[in-house]
Short mmCIF file of C-alpha atoms and ligand atoms in Angstrom, two decimals:
data_model
loop_
_atom_site.label_atom_id
_atom_site.label_comp_id
_atom_site.label_asym_id
_atom_site.label_seq_id
_atom_site.Cartn_x
_atom_site.Cartn_y
_atom_site.Cartn_z
CA MET A 504 34.01 67.71 14.31
CA SER A 505 31.32 69.18 16.37
CA LEU A 506 30.96 68.06 20.01
CA GLN A 507 27.41 66.97 21.23
CA ALA A 508 26.54 66.62 24.97
CA PHE A 509 23.89 64.30 26.32
CA LEU A 510 22.69 65.11 29.72
CA ALA A 511 20.49 63.28 32.35
CA ARG A 512 20.08 63.14 36.06
CA ARG A 513 20.74 59.36 35.70
CA VAL A 514 23.51 58.27 33.49
CA VAL A 515 24.36 54.69 33.94
CA THR A 516 28.04 54.14 33.87
CA PRO A 517 30.10 51.15 34.92
CA GLU A 518 31.14 53.16 38.01
CA GLY A 519 27.58 54.00 39.06
CA ILE A 520 24.49 56.03 38.39
CA ARG A 521 24.88 59.79 38.52
CA PRO A 522 23.96 63.17 37.12
CA ALA A 523 26.42 63.67 33.98
CA ALA A 524 26.96 64.91 30.65
CA ILE A 525 28.22 62.40 28.05
CA LEU A 526 30.44 64.27 25.43
CA VAL A 527 30.37 62.79 21.98
CA GLU A 528 32.61 63.59 19.11
CA GLY A 529 31.60 61.96 15.86
CA GLU A 530 30.72 58.34 16.63
CA ARG A 531 32.54 57.84 19.81
CA ILE A 532 32.32 58.96 23.52
CA GLN A 533 34.92 61.38 24.31
CA ALA A 534 34.31 61.92 28.06
CA ILE A 535 31.86 61.78 30.80
CA VAL A 536 31.85 65.02 32.73
CA ALA A 537 29.64 66.73 35.38
CA PRO A 538 26.59 68.53 33.94
CA ASP A 539 28.10 71.87 34.74
CA GLN A 540 31.30 71.11 32.87
CA VAL A 541 29.95 71.07 29.36
CA PRO A 542 32.23 72.92 27.10
CA GLU A 543 30.93 75.91 25.12
CA GLY A 544 29.62 75.40 21.77
CA CYS A 545 28.37 71.77 22.38
CA SER A 546 25.01 70.89 20.80
CA ILE A 547 23.09 69.86 23.90
CA HIS A 548 20.48 67.07 24.39
CA ASP A 549 19.12 67.34 27.91
CA PHE A 550 16.91 64.45 28.90
CA GLY A 551 16.27 65.73 32.37
CA GLU A 552 14.98 63.21 35.01
CA ALA A 553 15.32 60.26 32.38
CA ALA A 554 18.15 57.68 32.67
CA ILE A 555 20.68 57.05 29.89
CA LEU A 556 21.85 53.52 29.79
CA PRO A 557 24.36 52.04 27.32
CA GLY A 558 22.90 50.83 24.18
CA LEU A 559 21.78 47.28 24.74
CA VAL A 560 23.55 44.39 23.15
CA ASP A 561 21.50 41.29 22.13
CA SER A 562 23.71 38.46 21.41
CA HIS A 563 20.87 36.03 20.74
CA VAL A 564 18.54 37.15 17.87
CA HIS A 565 17.12 35.07 14.83
CA ILE A 566 17.05 37.70 12.04
CA ASN A 567 16.06 34.98 9.40
CA ASP A 568 17.59 36.97 6.67
CA PRO A 569 18.42 35.97 3.83
CA GLY A 570 15.97 33.19 3.03
CA ARG A 571 13.20 33.33 5.48
CA THR A 572 12.22 36.99 5.32
CA GLU A 573 8.52 36.25 5.52
CA TRP A 574 9.44 35.37 9.14
CA GLU A 575 11.57 38.42 9.89
CA GLY A 576 14.33 40.43 8.26
CA PHE A 577 17.11 42.90 8.73
CA GLU A 578 14.80 45.92 8.31
CA THR A 579 12.08 44.88 10.75
CA ALA A 580 14.44 43.18 13.37
CA THR A 581 16.72 46.17 13.52
CA GLN A 582 13.74 48.53 13.69
CA ALA A 583 12.27 46.65 16.59
CA ALA A 584 15.72 46.50 18.23
CA ALA A 585 16.12 50.34 17.78
CA ALA A 586 12.50 50.76 19.51
CA GLY A 587 13.69 48.48 22.34
CA GLY A 588 17.02 50.29 23.09
CA TYR A 589 19.32 47.77 21.38
CA THR A 590 22.20 49.00 19.27
CA LEU A 591 23.82 45.80 18.36
CA LEU A 592 22.56 42.43 17.47
CA VAL A 593 24.32 39.22 16.91
CA ASP A 594 22.40 36.91 14.60
CA MET A 595 22.04 33.27 15.01
CA PRO A 596 23.18 31.16 12.16
CA LEU A 597 20.24 28.81 11.75
CA ASN A 598 16.92 30.47 10.53
CA CYS A 599 18.52 32.02 7.47
CA LEU A 600 18.88 30.29 4.12
CA PRO A 601 21.72 29.44 3.59
CA ALA A 602 22.46 28.88 7.21
CA THR A 603 25.63 30.56 8.16
CA THR A 604 27.79 27.57 8.22
CA THR A 605 30.28 28.42 5.35
CA VAL A 606 32.04 31.61 4.31
CA ALA A 607 29.84 31.93 1.19
CA ALA A 608 26.67 31.91 3.47
CA LEU A 609 28.30 34.64 5.49
CA ALA A 610 28.95 36.74 2.28
CA ALA A 611 25.27 36.18 1.40
CA LYS A 612 24.21 37.39 4.80
CA ARG A 613 26.35 40.59 4.38
CA ALA A 614 24.82 41.26 1.03
CA ALA A 615 21.29 40.93 2.49
CA ALA A 616 22.11 43.34 5.41
CA ARG A 617 23.77 46.07 3.25
CA GLY A 618 21.94 49.38 3.73
CA ARG A 619 18.96 47.70 5.68
CA CYS A 620 19.86 47.94 9.25
CA ARG A 621 18.82 50.46 11.79
CA VAL A 622 21.39 49.25 14.42
CA ASP A 623 24.73 47.47 14.24
CA TRP A 624 24.83 43.72 13.75
CA ALA A 625 27.25 40.81 13.51
CA ALA A 626 27.03 37.04 12.92
CA TRP A 627 27.51 33.86 14.80
CA GLY A 628 28.67 30.93 12.66
CA GLY A 629 27.14 27.63 13.00
CA VAL A 630 28.60 24.29 13.76
CA VAL A 631 26.72 21.46 12.28
CA HIS A 632 27.27 17.73 11.69
CA ASP A 633 29.60 18.16 8.61
CA ASN A 634 31.16 21.58 8.53
CA GLN A 635 34.30 21.02 10.78
CA SER A 636 36.48 22.25 7.92
CA ASP A 637 34.67 25.48 7.58
CA ILE A 638 35.00 26.63 11.26
CA GLU A 639 38.51 28.22 11.13
CA ALA A 640 37.63 29.88 7.83
CA LEU A 641 34.32 31.45 9.25
CA ALA A 642 36.39 32.69 12.15
CA ALA A 643 38.91 34.41 9.66
CA ALA A 644 36.13 35.72 7.62
CA GLY A 645 34.69 37.57 10.78
CA VAL A 646 32.07 35.63 12.75
CA LEU A 647 32.19 36.51 16.42
CA GLY A 648 31.77 32.83 17.65
CA PHE A 649 29.80 29.71 16.95
CA LYS A 650 26.41 28.03 17.78
CA CYS A 651 25.45 24.52 17.96
CA PHE A 652 22.51 22.29 18.88
CA LEU A 653 22.56 19.18 20.84
CA ILE A 654 19.06 18.44 19.71
CA ASN A 655 17.25 18.73 16.47
CA PRO A 656 16.62 22.49 15.87
CA GLY A 657 13.36 21.76 14.12
CA ILE A 658 14.34 23.87 11.08
CA ASP A 659 15.52 22.84 7.67
CA GLY A 660 19.03 23.61 6.68
CA PHE A 661 20.63 23.35 10.18
CA THR A 662 21.50 20.14 11.77
CA MET A 663 22.19 19.09 15.32
CA VAL A 664 25.50 17.58 16.38
CA THR A 665 26.24 14.39 18.11
CA GLU A 666 28.96 14.06 20.74
CA GLN A 667 31.12 12.46 18.20
CA GLN A 668 30.55 15.10 15.62
CA LEU A 669 31.17 17.79 18.20
CA ARG A 670 34.50 16.20 19.31
CA ALA A 671 35.52 16.52 15.68
CA ALA A 672 34.68 20.18 15.60
CA LEU A 673 36.02 21.30 19.02
CA PRO A 674 39.60 21.36 18.35
CA HIS A 675 38.87 23.85 15.36
CA VAL A 676 36.69 25.90 17.69
CA ALA A 677 39.30 26.00 20.42
CA ARG A 678 41.97 27.13 18.02
CA THR A 679 39.80 30.16 16.99
CA GLY A 680 39.66 31.29 20.65
CA LEU A 681 35.97 32.22 20.04
CA PRO A 682 33.11 31.16 22.13
CA LEU A 683 30.82 28.13 21.32
CA LEU A 684 27.23 28.84 22.00
CA VAL A 685 25.34 25.78 22.85
CA HIS A 686 21.51 24.97 22.95
CA ALA A 687 21.76 22.60 25.79
CA GLU A 688 19.05 20.05 25.72
CA LEU A 689 19.81 16.41 25.04
CA PRO A 690 17.19 14.21 22.94
CA GLY A 691 17.30 11.19 25.19
CA PRO A 692 15.20 12.46 28.21
CA ILE A 693 12.95 14.52 25.84
CA ASP A 694 12.15 11.36 23.54
CA GLN A 695 11.58 9.41 26.61
CA ALA A 696 9.20 11.87 28.21
CA THR A 697 7.29 12.55 24.88
CA ASP A 698 6.69 8.69 24.33
CA THR A 699 4.57 8.63 27.51
CA LEU A 700 2.49 11.64 26.18
CA ALA A 701 1.11 10.22 23.04
CA ASN A 702 -2.50 10.48 24.28
CA ALA A 703 -2.10 13.58 26.40
CA ASP A 704 -3.98 16.92 25.96
CA TRP A 705 -1.28 19.00 23.91
CA SER A 706 -3.43 22.08 24.32
CA CYS A 707 -2.39 22.19 27.94
CA TYR A 708 0.91 23.80 28.62
CA SER A 709 1.65 21.14 31.28
CA THR A 710 1.88 18.45 28.53
CA TYR A 711 4.53 20.38 26.86
CA LEU A 712 6.34 21.19 29.92
CA GLN A 713 6.49 17.41 30.76
CA SER A 714 7.85 16.73 27.44
CA ARG A 715 10.85 18.71 27.95
CA PRO A 716 12.10 17.75 31.37
CA ASP A 717 14.81 19.68 33.41
CA GLU A 718 16.94 16.53 33.04
CA ALA A 719 17.38 17.14 29.31
CA GLU A 720 19.10 20.48 30.13
CA GLN A 721 21.11 19.16 32.91
CA ALA A 722 22.51 16.23 31.07
CA ALA A 723 23.45 18.53 28.16
CA ILE A 724 25.17 20.96 30.37
CA ARG A 725 27.05 18.25 32.18
CA LEU A 726 28.27 16.84 28.84
CA MET A 727 29.31 20.24 27.63
CA LEU A 728 31.21 21.02 30.93
CA SER A 729 33.16 17.88 30.51
CA LEU A 730 34.02 18.66 26.88
CA CYS A 731 35.02 22.16 27.95
CA ARG A 732 37.30 20.62 30.48
CA GLU A 733 38.77 18.34 27.80
CA TYR A 734 39.20 20.73 24.88
CA GLY A 735 39.66 24.11 26.60
CA PHE A 736 37.19 26.06 24.30
CA ARG A 737 35.12 29.03 25.65
CA LEU A 738 31.65 27.44 26.43
CA HIS A 739 28.51 29.56 26.54
CA ILE A 740 25.15 28.11 27.54
CA VAL A 741 22.35 29.75 25.70
CA HIS A 742 18.86 30.36 27.36
CA LEU A 743 19.22 28.50 30.47
CA SER A 744 15.71 27.50 31.71
CA THR A 745 16.29 25.06 34.41
CA SER A 746 17.56 26.28 37.73
CA GLN A 747 18.58 22.83 38.50
CA ALA A 748 21.74 23.27 36.55
CA LEU A 749 22.88 26.27 38.43
CA LYS A 750 24.74 24.39 41.13
CA GLU A 751 26.90 22.50 38.54
CA LEU A 752 27.44 25.62 36.61
CA ARG A 753 28.66 27.50 39.83
CA THR A 754 31.03 24.60 40.48
CA ALA A 755 32.49 24.57 37.10
CA ARG A 756 33.14 28.25 37.40
CA ASP A 757 34.82 27.80 40.67
CA GLU A 758 37.04 25.24 39.11
CA GLY A 759 37.99 27.93 36.63
CA LEU A 760 36.40 26.61 33.44
CA PRO A 761 35.74 29.20 30.80
CA VAL A 762 31.86 28.90 31.00
CA SER A 763 29.33 31.78 30.80
CA VAL A 764 25.51 31.53 30.92
CA GLU A 765 22.60 33.40 29.69
CA THR A 766 18.82 33.41 30.21
CA CYS A 767 15.88 35.37 28.59
CA PRO A 768 13.36 37.75 29.84
CA HIS A 769 10.47 35.31 29.15
CA TYR A 770 12.04 32.86 31.76
CA LEU A 771 12.24 35.59 34.13
CA HIS A 772 8.74 37.09 33.76
CA LEU A 773 6.33 34.26 32.66
CA SER A 774 5.67 30.91 34.48
CA ALA A 775 4.17 27.70 33.65
CA GLU A 776 1.36 28.39 36.08
CA THR A 777 0.19 31.47 34.10
CA ILE A 778 0.12 29.99 30.65
CA ALA A 779 -3.37 29.39 29.61
CA LYS A 780 -4.70 26.41 27.74
CA GLY A 781 -3.73 26.78 24.04
CA ALA A 782 -1.61 29.93 24.58
CA THR A 783 1.09 28.77 22.25
CA LEU A 784 2.51 32.32 21.99
CA SER A 785 4.46 31.22 25.13
CA LYS A 786 5.89 28.13 23.62
CA CYS A 787 9.70 28.18 23.47
CA ALA A 788 12.53 25.69 23.95
CA PRO A 789 13.72 24.96 26.59
CA PRO A 790 10.36 25.58 28.10
CA ILE A 791 9.27 28.30 30.65
CA ARG A 792 9.10 26.30 33.92
CA SER A 793 7.54 26.96 37.23
CA ARG A 794 7.17 30.06 39.23
CA GLU A 795 9.59 28.59 41.83
CA ASN A 796 12.05 27.83 39.13
CA CYS A 797 11.83 31.50 37.77
CA GLU A 798 12.75 32.76 41.38
CA LYS A 799 15.85 30.57 41.42
CA LEU A 800 16.97 31.93 37.94
CA TRP A 801 16.66 35.47 39.50
CA GLN A 802 18.84 34.23 42.40
CA GLY A 803 21.29 32.80 39.76
CA LEU A 804 21.53 36.32 38.29
CA LYS A 805 22.04 37.82 41.68
CA GLU A 806 24.84 35.51 42.52
CA GLY A 807 26.59 35.82 39.00
CA THR A 808 26.17 32.26 37.86
CA ILE A 809 23.96 33.65 35.13
CA ASP A 810 25.86 36.34 33.44
CA LEU A 811 23.68 37.92 30.96
CA VAL A 812 20.06 38.34 29.63
CA VAL A 813 19.23 38.31 25.86
CA THR A 814 16.02 38.10 24.03
CA ASP A 815 16.35 34.90 21.88
CA HIS A 816 14.02 36.91 19.53
CA SER A 817 12.71 34.13 17.40
CA PRO A 818 9.75 35.29 15.37
CA CYS A 819 7.71 33.37 12.90
CA PRO A 820 4.66 33.89 10.74
CA PRO A 821 1.45 33.93 13.03
CA ALA A 822 -0.09 30.86 11.31
CA MET A 823 2.95 28.87 12.62
CA LYS A 824 1.93 29.58 16.29
CA ARG A 825 -1.24 27.45 15.48
CA LEU A 826 -3.29 29.77 17.67
CA ALA A 827 -6.63 28.40 16.35
CA GLU A 828 -5.88 24.78 17.43
CA GLY A 829 -3.68 25.86 20.42
CA ASN A 830 -1.47 22.71 20.00
CA PHE A 831 1.84 23.00 22.04
CA ARG A 832 3.08 20.03 20.00
CA THR A 833 2.81 21.39 16.54
CA ALA A 834 3.18 25.21 17.32
CA TRP A 835 6.43 26.79 16.23
CA GLY A 836 8.59 27.37 19.43
CA GLY A 837 10.07 30.85 19.86
CA ILE A 838 9.17 34.27 21.34
CA ALA A 839 9.84 37.60 19.68
CA GLY A 840 10.87 40.25 22.35
CA LEU A 841 13.25 42.63 20.90
CA SER A 842 10.99 45.93 21.30
CA VAL A 843 9.86 45.21 24.85
CA ALA A 844 12.73 43.15 26.74
CA LEU A 845 13.97 46.19 28.53
CA PRO A 846 10.72 47.05 30.22
CA VAL A 847 9.93 43.26 30.85
CA MET A 848 13.15 43.10 32.63
CA TRP A 849 12.66 46.36 34.50
CA THR A 850 9.17 45.47 35.60
CA GLU A 851 10.60 42.27 37.20
CA ALA A 852 14.01 43.43 38.39
CA SER A 853 12.93 46.70 40.04
CA LYS A 854 10.35 44.62 42.11
CA ARG A 855 13.26 42.57 43.27
CA GLY A 856 15.60 45.52 44.28
CA PHE A 857 17.80 45.45 41.35
CA THR A 858 19.07 48.74 39.70
CA LEU A 859 19.48 50.09 36.19
CA LEU A 860 23.23 49.23 36.76
CA ASP A 861 22.32 45.61 37.03
CA LEU A 862 20.34 45.81 33.79
CA ALA A 863 23.14 47.54 32.06
CA ARG A 864 25.47 44.68 33.06
CA TRP A 865 23.20 41.95 32.05
CA MET A 866 21.89 43.41 28.80
CA ALA A 867 24.70 45.40 27.48
CA ALA A 868 28.21 44.91 29.03
CA ALA A 869 28.09 41.13 29.41
CA PRO A 870 26.59 40.23 25.98
CA ALA A 871 29.18 42.65 24.44
CA GLN A 872 31.91 40.94 26.32
CA LEU A 873 30.66 37.49 25.02
CA ALA A 874 30.76 38.57 21.51
CA GLY A 875 34.23 40.07 21.70
CA CYS A 876 32.77 43.55 21.32
CA GLY A 877 33.46 44.59 25.05
CA THR A 878 36.03 47.14 24.33
CA ARG A 879 33.69 49.25 22.10
CA LYS A 880 30.22 48.28 22.85
CA GLY A 881 28.02 47.99 25.96
CA ARG A 882 29.25 50.84 28.23
CA ILE A 883 29.10 54.44 28.63
CA SER A 884 32.86 55.09 28.88
CA ALA A 885 35.30 57.33 27.09
CA GLY A 886 36.47 55.76 23.87
CA TYR A 887 33.24 53.49 23.42
CA ASP A 888 30.76 53.92 20.54
CA ALA A 889 28.14 56.50 21.50
CA ASP A 890 25.40 54.01 21.70
CA PHE A 891 22.73 54.97 24.28
CA VAL A 892 19.11 54.34 25.34
CA VAL A 893 17.09 57.12 26.86
CA PHE A 894 14.90 55.32 29.37
CA ASP A 895 12.11 56.55 31.65
CA PRO A 896 12.07 54.12 34.39
CA GLU A 897 8.97 55.43 36.26
CA CYS A 898 6.56 55.50 33.22
CA GLU A 899 4.19 52.59 32.65
CA PHE A 900 2.63 51.57 29.32
CA ALA A 901 0.37 48.81 27.87
CA VAL A 902 2.06 46.69 25.14
CA THR A 903 0.06 47.08 22.08
CA GLU A 904 0.81 45.88 18.46
CA ASP A 905 2.04 49.28 17.28
CA ARG A 906 4.92 49.11 19.86
CA LEU A 907 6.54 45.89 18.56
CA HIS A 908 7.84 46.98 15.17
CA TYR A 909 9.03 43.45 13.96
CA ARG A 910 7.53 41.66 11.08
CA HIS A 911 4.50 40.10 12.73
CA PRO A 912 3.18 41.83 15.80
CA VAL A 913 2.52 38.68 17.85
CA SER A 914 3.67 38.45 21.45
CA PRO A 915 2.79 36.85 24.70
CA TYR A 916 3.19 40.32 26.31
CA LEU A 917 0.32 41.91 24.37
CA GLY A 918 -1.98 43.62 26.80
CA GLU A 919 0.37 43.54 29.69
CA THR A 920 1.25 46.84 31.55
CA LEU A 921 5.11 47.09 31.93
CA ARG A 922 7.15 49.50 33.74
CA GLY A 923 9.74 51.72 31.95
CA VAL A 924 9.54 53.41 28.53
CA VAL A 925 12.29 53.60 25.80
CA LYS A 926 12.07 57.35 24.81
CA ALA A 927 14.98 57.41 22.36
CA THR A 928 17.96 55.27 21.03
CA TYR A 929 21.31 56.72 19.78
CA LEU A 930 23.58 54.65 17.48
CA ARG A 931 27.11 56.17 17.34
CA GLY A 932 25.85 59.39 18.10
CA SER A 933 22.88 59.63 15.92
CA PRO A 934 19.19 58.97 16.85
CA VAL A 935 17.71 55.72 15.49
CA PHE A 936 14.50 55.73 17.40
CA ALA A 937 12.77 58.79 19.00
CA ASP A 938 9.19 59.06 20.40
CA GLY A 939 7.82 56.15 18.22
CA GLU A 940 9.73 57.35 15.01
CA PHE A 941 12.83 55.97 13.09
CA PRO A 942 14.65 59.11 12.00
CA GLY A 943 17.13 58.98 9.11
CA GLU A 944 18.19 56.33 6.79
CA PRO A 945 19.32 52.91 8.08
CA GLY A 946 22.91 53.40 9.27
CA GLY A 947 23.62 50.32 11.07
CA ARG A 948 26.66 48.34 10.02
CA GLU A 949 28.37 45.03 10.69
CA TYR A 950 30.57 44.98 13.83
CA ALA A 951 33.59 43.14 13.05
CA ALA A 952 36.54 42.97 15.71
CA ASN A 953 38.96 43.02 12.63
CA ALA A 954 38.27 46.25 10.80
CA LYS A 955 39.28 44.75 7.38
CA HIS A 956 36.12 42.48 7.48
CA ARG A 957 33.80 45.39 8.18
CA SER A 958 31.43 46.22 5.47
CA THR A 959 30.94 49.89 4.52
CA LEU A 960 27.19 49.96 5.48
ZN1 LIG B 1409 17.50 30.97 19.78
#
């Protein structure tokens, strides 16, 4: 098999950033060597001053396929992913129809994905009010873990779980050894706050923010930590928005609980103070909070209480954002961010003294580890899949619709100038994005820890 060499001045490996050549044989990295040690006969791709990071891993994406493909779909989501430097997406179980809560639904998802993906993908299974008996079967069929909601997710086909229903599910989850990802907001504090806002102006972001208080997240996290202690499953808190929960999470870790935490680029870049009246493109749940809170989340990343950063790419048809009325009560909550997450993060991280090594940890290695793919994805190391993103960290660009590539080009980032440009993305040694184009046929396939579950395309 012919050997390829990928060279750059800044290759981001777990050991550090250095000039290097990544030698690739077939789909895997064979070795990382000094640039002057490239063997004869290699085909050489020299990216000069650019950086090469590991292909990013997004463990929190809503692809909506099958069933809600007018919102998004495998073709468009994986295209946006390739343009954003992502090489593996793990799909959330709730926006597709059927929701991924049974083995049959997982089979339907596999059929929908076949031959349509530009990057690799995998599935989370859902834990809902009545599928306790499906949990272990889903694990055996190849989901990488589970997701549940402690509050109504606001979408037909997927139910929240009460504490009692969760208790019925947790022994099954614990037996699989897979992580349980939890949307951690409890309805009590939200219902209470919303009751007081019946006559408030819902075109103001502050009204929406008041309706989803920090306490809703804190109480949910407290409940999950106590259940984690009791049942011994792997707990993962998705899209942490309140910094007020950081202290408890830190204490839980110090105690040795198997808990991990993620946040998203929008919580680290946008803040409540800058969301204009009626700007429902910035609505998501839990909500984007104050600027002060945002800085504390950065502190949480720095200290390692927050392990990873994922997009929570959650698109919808533009009409559902209710842009004409600008009503934060009725607009769909969700932000699509796959194609610009890396520059959004680099814009903010570089200002605060973080390096590309930090981004590679938060956006590739740690999400891969959460999804159980950490021995093959998320690092530039010998034996790993040859997934990379070629990134120009100094270049700036304006976010325009033609750079988004997902189904509906709506985004709160449109018009912003961001730092860092994705020049090319390689999936298992082959280019899947290069200078605005998507070369070749879709060659992404399902990642399954157990090869026997792996689909052929
Ligand atoms: Zn989500």
